[in-house]
Amino acid sequence: MFELLKTDSHTKARLGKLTTAHGVVDTPIFMPVGTQASVKALDPRELLEMGTQIILSNTYHLNLRPGLDIIRAAGGLHNFMNWEKPILTDSGGFQVFSLAKIRKIKPHGVEFRSHIDGSLLFLGPKEAMEIQRVLGSDIAMVFDECPPHDAPAKEQRLAVERTIRWASECREQPRANGQKVFGIVQGGSNPALREECAQVLVEMEFDGYAIGGVSVGEPEPEMLKAIEFTEPFLPANKARYAMGLGTPAQMVELIARGVDMFDCVLPTRIARTGTAVTHTGAFGLKGGSYKVDFRPIEEGCDCFACKHFTRAYLRHLLNVNEILGLRMVSVHNSHLYLKVMTEARAAIAAGTFTEFHRNFIANYTPSQKILAQRKRETER
Amino acid sequence: MFELLKTDSHTKARLGKLTTAHGVVDTPIFMPVGTQASVKALDPRELLEMGTQIILSNTYHLNLRPGLDIIRAAGGLHNFMNWEKPILTDSGGFQVFSLAKIRKIKPHGVEFRSHIDGSLLFLGPKEAMEIQRVLGSDIAMVFDECPPHDAPAKEQRLAVERTIRWASECREQPRANGQKVFGIVQGGSNPALREECAQVLVEMEFDGYAIGGVSVGEPEPEMLKAIEFTEPFLPANKARYAMGLGTPAQMVELIARGVDMFDCVLPTRIARTGTAVTHTGAFGLKGGSYKVDFRPIEEGCDCFACKHFTRAYLRHLLNVNEILGLRMVSVHNSHLYLKVMTEARAAIAAGTFTEFHRNFIANYTPSQKILAQRKRETER
């Protein structure tokens, strides 16, 4: 499924090719997030124009709404949403542990109440794989337990044990035609747990490996460590996917640490509150300083938003709550995420990734929050 | 400015050509409404793809936000919003009388408080024309007084007197290069007032004539009468514009009564609550009956939404508040409005408008509200 085309000689960055039932994906890659069968505010044409190769969608949400019967009747998720390229579906594990109210962990899954209407539901390895089979995603994720980053050691260990047991159950379930399945490594910030979880899952021979238990509220230094503790135990000939991450600078850091795949709601989520992201950092477009700024969001950007509209116009639209404003910032931000991947791939191919990495980080101003996290880490 | 190409032999329907500084518009025409310099939820490419020839924007709103200085700095409204085709701007008269709080009518305009922040503002013929000059619209509207449909006779008369005086002041103001100015006929449902207002304005020789004081809450039969009371007094060689109307069936009725131009927020407004409009009427797409309905919104429709998405998918998106849902219904509804105009023009050109008119009305099921209005009228 995964072909490793090249490994950078100075970093762990990798150039690869992921072959799925709906086409080939170049890695490193970013997957725009279509939680409810729609990448928020964007249409499929816009996604294709910005170079989207694969999107992510979600078992938990689609199972609640519209419900599996409707997607089955449509002939699967690709048909339902009119998206012909690859789809990766998350298993719902993360949502059961983050969104659902009142949950009870049982041997073969989790009983929980829907965050929509409070109805009692059950999701476990068998259910999650059956839903993903019907969705017909190209890549299904195993059903895992994802504890909060500050969970006590005992809870982290239990989560790893369950994640492993459930992964082995997932492995045995029926799949859609050509559907691949990725394991998910948990273990929080405990190196021994990460190693153990990775090694057992690798023995099970999944089609690829995700690093979970990141993007769960932990500070950036801890996130980087979780990746570093896990990556050495993952096989070189399988794709590695860091779940739910990150900022553009974080993605570049993670590519340098051997990660191939990313997904993140950030580009579309911050767009809806008027924040644009560029190669040099993020900025709020609503501010008065853009009143008569007739430049595009980012100079030299060839996205639809930057080719057609100025900061002054988008600022106006955002301030008067016109949907076109958040649409166009969503276009720009998602395009930027994909563009950074294209640039990283080109740099790895050309043998200039070290320089690309250094320049990218030097030019990118992280958010105040991330800077504060780094400062605390340095002072420890 | 207006070339009358053909008048239907059985009805008053007209085929025409409106030449503006930014291009030629075929009439009858529908103008999508971009109140705040954006047709809600749509981008310019979508507008062009659906055949938009001219859009409407608004003096009152743009003057408040972003403010005239910003649009002046952008080089006018076309540049600001990146729309190269014609723009008609309403004068703000309607908004001053419908939206603004605490207004005081003075000889040369209206003092009022902004509906946004309560600041004290003044808008009259001079101000409205100056704003429209800076906006650089292709067609500017005179500043009129638009009373509610149930205003007492005395108020209707005063409104006509002011509308006439202000129209004559508007006529004398400086204009943008090539900018045309339309007069607005008021007079409510009083035939004598309508005639008087029309005749005085026609003597002033405006570039076109709007029928105002419709779409102000009056029942449909009263609206049709207001048009019928006014139209005979308008010159055949000038375009006629029925402001703020209407449903597809109403537009066809008004074309049959000699109207050339329409604008209405309906197609995008009802789209945002999940109502789609077709050749046979409107229907709410959120309902359970569309759960597994894999037909497009309207069979045979060639809009972007109908070419790409099913009712079942759009229903899901609308129910989970995904922006793509209301976007695609906005695309379909606006396209439908433009399509009805294209069909009407073709029918007039082919000499089959009577048949088109009869079939359209026979196939179109009006809303319960409009049916009730018609029933009350018949029973009187």
PDB file of C-alpha atoms in Angstrom, chain A residues 126-358:
ATOM      1  CA  LYS A 126     -16.872  -4.554  15.781  1.00  0.00           C
ATOM      2  CA  GLU A 127     -19.342  -1.657  15.423  1.00  0.00           C
ATOM      3  CA  ALA A 128     -16.718   0.875  14.315  1.00  0.00           C
ATOM      4  CA  MET A 129     -15.384  -1.459  11.629  1.00  0.00           C
ATOM      5  CA  GLU A 130     -18.874  -2.337  10.419  1.00  0.00           C
ATOM      6  CA  ILE A 131     -19.761   1.347  10.086  1.00  0.00           C
ATOM      7  CA  GLN A 132     -16.524   2.044   8.220  1.00  0.00           C
ATOM      8  CA  ARG A 133     -17.169  -0.943   5.966  1.00  0.00           C
ATOM      9  CA  VAL A 134     -20.541   0.518   4.990  1.00  0.00           C
ATOM     10  CA  LEU A 135     -19.063   4.007   4.595  1.00  0.00           C
ATOM     11  CA  GLY A 136     -16.600   2.370   2.204  1.00  0.00           C
ATOM     12  CA  SER A 137     -13.660   4.546   3.193  1.00  0.00           C
ATOM     13  CA  ASP A 138     -10.288   3.802   1.615  1.00  0.00           C
ATOM     14  CA  ILE A 139      -8.565   3.798   4.990  1.00  0.00           C
ATOM     15  CA  ALA A 140     -10.379   2.748   8.172  1.00  0.00           C
ATOM     16  CA  MET A 141      -8.937   3.445  11.614  1.00  0.00           C
ATOM     17  CA  VAL A 142      -9.074   0.954  14.487  1.00  0.00           C
ATOM     18  CA  PHE A 143     -11.318   1.744  17.449  1.00  0.00           C
ATOM     19  CA  ASP A 144      -9.002   2.985  20.203  1.00  0.00           C
ATOM     20  CA  GLU A 145      -9.209   4.548  23.629  1.00  0.00           C
ATOM     21  CA  CYS A 146      -7.835   8.065  23.700  1.00  0.00           C
ATOM     22  CA  PRO A 147      -7.448   9.365  27.271  1.00  0.00           C
ATOM     23  CA  PRO A 148      -6.843  13.060  28.075  1.00  0.00           C
ATOM     24  CA  HIS A 149      -3.176  14.115  28.113  1.00  0.00           C
ATOM     25  CA  ASP A 150      -3.234  14.603  31.891  1.00  0.00           C
ATOM     26  CA  ALA A 151      -4.786  11.195  32.644  1.00  0.00           C
ATOM     27  CA  PRO A 152      -3.020   9.331  35.504  1.00  0.00           C
ATOM     28  CA  ALA A 153      -0.422   6.686  34.606  1.00  0.00           C
ATOM     29  CA  LYS A 154      -2.767   3.847  35.489  1.00  0.00           C
ATOM     30  CA  GLU A 155      -5.430   5.137  33.120  1.00  0.00           C
ATOM     31  CA  GLN A 156      -2.848   5.538  30.325  1.00  0.00           C
ATOM     32  CA  ARG A 157      -1.778   1.927  30.812  1.00  0.00           C
ATOM     33  CA  LEU A 158      -5.361   0.668  30.789  1.00  0.00           C
ATOM     34  CA  ALA A 159      -6.037   2.686  27.647  1.00  0.00           C
ATOM     35  CA  VAL A 160      -3.047   1.089  25.910  1.00  0.00           C
ATOM     36  CA  GLU A 161      -4.191  -2.396  26.938  1.00  0.00           C
ATOM     37  CA  ARG A 162      -7.702  -1.781  25.648  1.00  0.00           C
ATOM     38  CA  THR A 163      -6.404  -0.102  22.489  1.00  0.00           C
ATOM     39  CA  ILE A 164      -4.286  -3.180  21.754  1.00  0.00           C
ATOM     40  CA  ARG A 165      -7.099  -5.642  22.460  1.00  0.00           C
ATOM     41  CA  TRP A 166      -9.559  -3.650  20.409  1.00  0.00           C
ATOM     42  CA  ALA A 167      -7.032  -3.270  17.564  1.00  0.00           C
ATOM     43  CA  SER A 168      -6.733  -7.032  17.378  1.00  0.00           C
ATOM     44  CA  GLU A 169     -10.535  -7.340  17.251  1.00  0.00           C
ATOM     45  CA  CYS A 170     -10.732  -4.671  14.529  1.00  0.00           C
ATOM     46  CA  ARG A 171      -8.213  -6.611  12.463  1.00  0.00           C
ATOM     47  CA  GLU A 172     -10.573  -9.575  12.223  1.00  0.00           C
ATOM     48  CA  GLN A 173     -13.666  -7.675  11.072  1.00  0.00           C
ATOM     49  CA  PRO A 174     -14.968  -7.700   7.485  1.00  0.00           C
ATOM     50  CA  ARG A 175     -13.840  -4.774   5.320  1.00  0.00           C
ATOM     51  CA  ALA A 176     -15.063  -2.941   2.261  1.00  0.00           C
ATOM     52  CA  ASN A 177     -13.452  -3.852  -1.067  1.00  0.00           C
ATOM     53  CA  GLY A 178      -9.832  -2.730  -1.028  1.00  0.00           C
ATOM     54  CA  GLN A 179     -10.240  -1.004   2.352  1.00  0.00           C
ATOM     55  CA  LYS A 180      -7.011  -0.616   4.330  1.00  0.00           C
ATOM     56  CA  VAL A 181      -6.835  -0.445   8.130  1.00  0.00           C
ATOM     57  CA  PHE A 182      -4.446   1.621  10.249  1.00  0.00           C
ATOM     58  CA  GLY A 183      -3.512   0.851  13.867  1.00  0.00           C
ATOM     59  CA  ILE A 184      -3.365   3.678  16.420  1.00  0.00           C
ATOM     60  CA  VAL A 185      -0.547   3.929  18.963  1.00  0.00           C
ATOM     61  CA  GLN A 186      -1.548   5.338  22.349  1.00  0.00           C
ATOM     62  CA  GLY A 187       0.569   5.722  25.502  1.00  0.00           C
ATOM     63  CA  GLY A 188       0.466   9.445  26.292  1.00  0.00           C
ATOM     64  CA  SER A 189       3.865  10.898  27.127  1.00  0.00           C
ATOM     65  CA  ASN A 190       5.205   7.664  28.594  1.00  0.00           C
ATOM     66  CA  PRO A 191       8.059   6.375  26.376  1.00  0.00           C
ATOM     67  CA  ALA A 192       7.761   2.774  27.611  1.00  0.00           C
ATOM     68  CA  LEU A 193       4.020   2.661  26.959  1.00  0.00           C
ATOM     69  CA  ARG A 194       4.460   4.202  23.505  1.00  0.00           C
ATOM     70  CA  GLU A 195       7.129   1.616  22.646  1.00  0.00           C
ATOM     71  CA  GLU A 196       5.071  -1.279  23.946  1.00  0.00           C
ATOM     72  CA  CYS A 197       1.904  -0.177  22.159  1.00  0.00           C
ATOM     73  CA  ALA A 198       3.771   0.415  18.893  1.00  0.00           C
ATOM     74  CA  GLN A 199       5.564  -2.922  18.972  1.00  0.00           C
ATOM     75  CA  VAL A 200       2.452  -4.996  19.633  1.00  0.00           C
ATOM     76  CA  LEU A 201       0.509  -3.179  16.915  1.00  0.00           C
ATOM     77  CA  VAL A 202       3.386  -3.570  14.440  1.00  0.00           C
ATOM     78  CA  GLU A 203       3.335  -7.313  15.062  1.00  0.00           C
ATOM     79  CA  MET A 204      -0.328  -7.293  14.045  1.00  0.00           C
ATOM     80  CA  GLU A 205       0.738  -5.946  10.640  1.00  0.00           C
ATOM     81  CA  PHE A 206      -1.662  -3.087   9.969  1.00  0.00           C
ATOM     82  CA  ASP A 207      -1.550  -1.247   6.637  1.00  0.00           C
ATOM     83  CA  GLY A 208      -0.295   1.912   8.352  1.00  0.00           C
ATOM     84  CA  TYR A 209       0.163   3.413  11.788  1.00  0.00           C
ATOM     85  CA  ALA A 210      -1.294   6.446  13.436  1.00  0.00           C
ATOM     86  CA  ILE A 211       0.060   8.196  16.486  1.00  0.00           C
ATOM     87  CA  GLY A 212      -2.959   8.981  18.644  1.00  0.00           C
ATOM     88  CA  GLY A 213      -3.236  10.647  22.019  1.00  0.00           C
ATOM     89  CA  VAL A 214      -1.795  13.844  20.541  1.00  0.00           C
ATOM     90  CA  SER A 215      -3.786  17.039  19.921  1.00  0.00           C
ATOM     91  CA  VAL A 216      -5.655  16.286  23.153  1.00  0.00           C
ATOM     92  CA  GLY A 217      -4.783  19.517  24.936  1.00  0.00           C
ATOM     93  CA  GLU A 218      -1.111  18.766  25.654  1.00  0.00           C
ATOM     94  CA  PRO A 219       1.536  21.504  25.291  1.00  0.00           C
ATOM     95  CA  GLU A 220       3.540  21.448  22.057  1.00  0.00           C
ATOM     96  CA  PRO A 221       6.771  20.082  23.627  1.00  0.00           C
ATOM     97  CA  GLU A 222       4.858  17.120  25.027  1.00  0.00           C
ATOM     98  CA  MET A 223       3.225  16.484  21.649  1.00  0.00           C
ATOM     99  CA  LEU A 224       6.616  16.452  19.926  1.00  0.00           C
ATOM    100  CA  LYS A 225       7.936  14.018  22.511  1.00  0.00           C
ATOM    101  CA  ALA A 226       4.964  11.672  22.061  1.00  0.00           C
ATOM    102  CA  ILE A 227       5.820  11.530  18.346  1.00  0.00           C
ATOM    103  CA  GLU A 228       9.538  11.060  19.028  1.00  0.00           C
ATOM    104  CA  PHE A 229       8.847   8.259  21.547  1.00  0.00           C
ATOM    105  CA  THR A 230       6.709   6.386  19.000  1.00  0.00           C
ATOM    106  CA  GLU A 231       8.237   6.878  15.565  1.00  0.00           C
ATOM    107  CA  PRO A 232      11.375   4.725  16.038  1.00  0.00           C
ATOM    108  CA  PHE A 233       9.175   1.665  16.621  1.00  0.00           C
ATOM    109  CA  LEU A 234       7.137   2.073  13.450  1.00  0.00           C
ATOM    110  CA  PRO A 235       8.174   0.164  10.311  1.00  0.00           C
ATOM    111  CA  ALA A 236       9.735   2.255   7.530  1.00  0.00           C
ATOM    112  CA  ASN A 237       7.584   0.591   4.872  1.00  0.00           C
ATOM    113  CA  LYS A 238       4.251   1.729   6.334  1.00  0.00           C
ATOM    114  CA  ALA A 239       2.719   5.219   6.371  1.00  0.00           C
ATOM    115  CA  ARG A 240       2.740   7.152   9.672  1.00  0.00           C
ATOM    116  CA  TYR A 241      -0.113   9.471  10.523  1.00  0.00           C
ATOM    117  CA  ALA A 242      -0.102  12.050  13.361  1.00  0.00           C
ATOM    118  CA  MET A 243      -3.762  12.464  14.301  1.00  0.00           C
ATOM    119  CA  GLY A 244      -5.373  15.891  14.624  1.00  0.00           C
ATOM    120  CA  LEU A 245      -2.255  17.990  14.022  1.00  0.00           C
ATOM    121  CA  GLY A 246      -1.253  20.805  13.721  1.00  0.00           C
ATOM    122  CA  THR A 247      -0.100  24.303  12.799  1.00  0.00           C
ATOM    123  CA  PRO A 248       1.910  24.620   9.548  1.00  0.00           C
ATOM    124  CA  ALA A 249       5.149  24.899  11.564  1.00  0.00           C
ATOM    125  CA  GLN A 250       4.227  21.847  13.658  1.00  0.00           C
ATOM    126  CA  MET A 251       3.531  19.826  10.520  1.00  0.00           C
ATOM    127  CA  VAL A 252       6.973  20.747   9.139  1.00  0.00           C
ATOM    128  CA  GLU A 253       8.538  19.725  12.483  1.00  0.00           C
ATOM    129  CA  LEU A 254       6.671  16.432  12.367  1.00  0.00           C
ATOM    130  CA  ILE A 255       7.670  15.738   8.751  1.00  0.00           C
ATOM    131  CA  ALA A 256      11.257  16.168   9.941  1.00  0.00           C
ATOM    132  CA  ARG A 257      10.457  13.551  12.613  1.00  0.00           C
ATOM    133  CA  GLY A 258       9.232  10.997  10.071  1.00  0.00           C
ATOM    134  CA  VAL A 259       5.477  11.649   9.882  1.00  0.00           C
ATOM    135  CA  ASP A 260       3.709  11.216   6.516  1.00  0.00           C
ATOM    136  CA  MET A 261       0.057  12.141   7.097  1.00  0.00           C
ATOM    137  CA  PHE A 262      -1.833  14.888   8.893  1.00  0.00           C
ATOM    138  CA  ASP A 263      -5.378  16.004   9.518  1.00  0.00           C
ATOM    139  CA  CYS A 264      -6.516  19.094  11.385  1.00  0.00           C
ATOM    140  CA  VAL A 265      -9.682  21.176  11.766  1.00  0.00           C
ATOM    141  CA  LEU A 266      -7.575  24.284  12.395  1.00  0.00           C
ATOM    142  CA  PRO A 267      -7.533  25.777   8.858  1.00  0.00           C
ATOM    143  CA  THR A 268     -11.332  25.789   8.512  1.00  0.00           C
ATOM    144  CA  ARG A 269     -12.125  26.370  12.203  1.00  0.00           C
ATOM    145  CA  ILE A 270     -10.030  29.528  12.585  1.00  0.00           C
ATOM    146  CA  ALA A 271     -11.283  30.728   9.182  1.00  0.00           C
ATOM    147  CA  ARG A 272     -14.806  30.898  10.565  1.00  0.00           C
ATOM    148  CA  THR A 273     -13.693  33.415  13.173  1.00  0.00           C
ATOM    149  CA  GLY A 274     -11.716  35.421  10.623  1.00  0.00           C
ATOM    150  CA  THR A 275      -8.174  34.152  11.197  1.00  0.00           C
ATOM    151  CA  ALA A 276      -5.990  33.570   8.152  1.00  0.00           C
ATOM    152  CA  VAL A 277      -2.834  31.482   8.162  1.00  0.00           C
ATOM    153  CA  THR A 278       0.196  32.053   5.938  1.00  0.00           C
ATOM    154  CA  HIS A 279       3.799  30.868   5.625  1.00  0.00           C
ATOM    155  CA  THR A 280       4.718  33.377   8.336  1.00  0.00           C
ATOM    156  CA  GLY A 281       1.958  32.704  10.872  1.00  0.00           C
ATOM    157  CA  ALA A 282      -1.697  33.425  11.553  1.00  0.00           C
ATOM    158  CA  PHE A 283      -3.440  36.800  11.762  1.00  0.00           C
ATOM    159  CA  GLY A 284      -6.953  38.049  12.455  1.00  0.00           C
ATOM    160  CA  LEU A 285      -8.365  39.628   9.297  1.00  0.00           C
ATOM    161  CA  LYS A 286     -11.130  41.543  11.067  1.00  0.00           C
ATOM    162  CA  GLY A 287      -8.800  44.154  12.482  1.00  0.00           C
ATOM    163  CA  GLY A 288      -8.919  47.825  11.521  1.00  0.00           C
ATOM    164  CA  SER A 289      -5.419  47.695  10.059  1.00  0.00           C
ATOM    165  CA  TYR A 290      -6.804  45.863   7.008  1.00  0.00           C
ATOM    166  CA  LYS A 291      -9.501  48.453   6.237  1.00  0.00           C
ATOM    167  CA  VAL A 292      -7.802  49.699   3.077  1.00  0.00           C
ATOM    168  CA  ASP A 293      -5.298  46.876   2.621  1.00  0.00           C
ATOM    169  CA  PHE A 294      -5.857  45.872  -0.973  1.00  0.00           C
ATOM    170  CA  ARG A 295      -3.296  43.067  -0.985  1.00  0.00           C
ATOM    171  CA  PRO A 296      -4.430  39.423  -1.051  1.00  0.00           C
ATOM    172  CA  ILE A 297      -4.327  37.457   2.229  1.00  0.00           C
ATOM    173  CA  GLU A 298      -0.844  36.248   1.262  1.00  0.00           C
ATOM    174  CA  GLU A 299       1.274  37.809  -1.470  1.00  0.00           C
ATOM    175  CA  GLY A 300       2.120  35.324  -4.231  1.00  0.00           C
ATOM    176  CA  CYS A 301      -0.541  32.835  -3.137  1.00  0.00           C
ATOM    177  CA  ASP A 302      -2.433  31.292  -6.053  1.00  0.00           C
ATOM    178  CA  CYS A 303      -5.525  30.123  -4.174  1.00  0.00           C
ATOM    179  CA  PHE A 304      -8.981  31.183  -5.383  1.00  0.00           C
ATOM    180  CA  ALA A 305      -9.379  33.631  -2.492  1.00  0.00           C
ATOM    181  CA  CYS A 306      -6.033  35.377  -3.062  1.00  0.00           C
ATOM    182  CA  LYS A 307      -6.541  35.505  -6.833  1.00  0.00           C
ATOM    183  CA  HIS A 308      -9.926  37.225  -6.479  1.00  0.00           C
ATOM    184  CA  PHE A 309     -10.220  39.177  -3.240  1.00  0.00           C
ATOM    185  CA  THR A 310      -8.377  41.698  -1.094  1.00  0.00           C
ATOM    186  CA  ARG A 311      -7.869  41.751   2.664  1.00  0.00           C
ATOM    187  CA  ALA A 312     -10.017  44.917   2.821  1.00  0.00           C
ATOM    188  CA  TYR A 313     -12.952  43.175   1.136  1.00  0.00           C
ATOM    189  CA  LEU A 314     -12.639  39.978   3.177  1.00  0.00           C
ATOM    190  CA  ARG A 315     -12.317  42.048   6.379  1.00  0.00           C
ATOM    191  CA  HIS A 316     -15.582  43.798   5.484  1.00  0.00           C
ATOM    192  CA  LEU A 317     -17.339  40.487   4.740  1.00  0.00           C
ATOM    193  CA  LEU A 318     -16.155  38.944   8.018  1.00  0.00           C
ATOM    194  CA  ASN A 319     -17.252  41.962  10.035  1.00  0.00           C
ATOM    195  CA  VAL A 320     -20.776  42.006   8.555  1.00  0.00           C
ATOM    196  CA  ASN A 321     -21.086  38.181   8.824  1.00  0.00           C
ATOM    197  CA  GLU A 322     -21.250  37.533   5.097  1.00  0.00           C
ATOM    198  CA  ILE A 323     -20.682  33.805   4.456  1.00  0.00           C
ATOM    199  CA  LEU A 324     -18.378  34.548   1.507  1.00  0.00           C
ATOM    200  CA  GLY A 325     -15.837  35.933   4.021  1.00  0.00           C
ATOM    201  CA  LEU A 326     -15.425  32.756   6.038  1.00  0.00           C
ATOM    202  CA  ARG A 327     -15.681  30.709   2.835  1.00  0.00           C
ATOM    203  CA  MET A 328     -12.743  32.486   1.252  1.00  0.00           C
ATOM    204  CA  VAL A 329     -10.580  32.341   4.394  1.00  0.00           C
ATOM    205  CA  SER A 330     -11.390  28.603   4.575  1.00  0.00           C
ATOM    206  CA  VAL A 331     -10.236  28.287   0.958  1.00  0.00           C
ATOM    207  CA  HIS A 332      -7.002  30.148   1.629  1.00  0.00           C
ATOM    208  CA  ASN A 333      -6.152  28.352   4.883  1.00  0.00           C
ATOM    209  CA  SER A 334      -6.838  24.873   3.511  1.00  0.00           C
ATOM    210  CA  HIS A 335      -4.863  25.687   0.370  1.00  0.00           C
ATOM    211  CA  LEU A 336      -1.958  26.874   2.521  1.00  0.00           C
ATOM    212  CA  TYR A 337      -1.886  23.586   4.449  1.00  0.00           C
ATOM    213  CA  LEU A 338      -1.783  21.624   1.188  1.00  0.00           C
ATOM    214  CA  LYS A 339       0.793  23.981  -0.290  1.00  0.00           C
ATOM    215  CA  VAL A 340       3.154  23.447   2.661  1.00  0.00           C
ATOM    216  CA  MET A 341       2.921  19.707   1.972  1.00  0.00           C
ATOM    217  CA  THR A 342       3.707  20.240  -1.716  1.00  0.00           C
ATOM    218  CA  GLU A 343       6.711  22.354  -0.768  1.00  0.00           C
ATOM    219  CA  ALA A 344       7.907  19.767   1.764  1.00  0.00           C
ATOM    220  CA  ARG A 345       7.633  16.971  -0.815  1.00  0.00           C
ATOM    221  CA  ALA A 346       9.545  19.025  -3.366  1.00  0.00           C
ATOM    222  CA  ALA A 347      12.259  19.796  -0.800  1.00  0.00           C
ATOM    223  CA  ILE A 348      12.647  16.141   0.191  1.00  0.00           C
ATOM    224  CA  ALA A 349      12.813  15.141  -3.489  1.00  0.00           C
ATOM    225  CA  ALA A 350      15.420  17.820  -4.202  1.00  0.00           C
ATOM    226  CA  GLY A 351      17.485  16.952  -1.114  1.00  0.00           C
ATOM    227  CA  THR A 352      16.915  20.453   0.330  1.00  0.00           C
ATOM    228  CA  PHE A 353      14.542  19.581   3.155  1.00  0.00           C
ATOM    229  CA  THR A 354      16.952  20.672   5.915  1.00  0.00           C
ATOM    230  CA  GLU A 355      17.077  24.148   4.422  1.00  0.00           C
ATOM    231  CA  PHE A 356      13.303  24.216   3.829  1.00  0.00           C
ATOM    232  CA  HIS A 357      12.709  23.103   7.423  1.00  0.00           C
ATOM    233  CA  ARG A 358      15.103  25.697   8.875  1.00  0.00           C
TER     234      ARG A 358
END
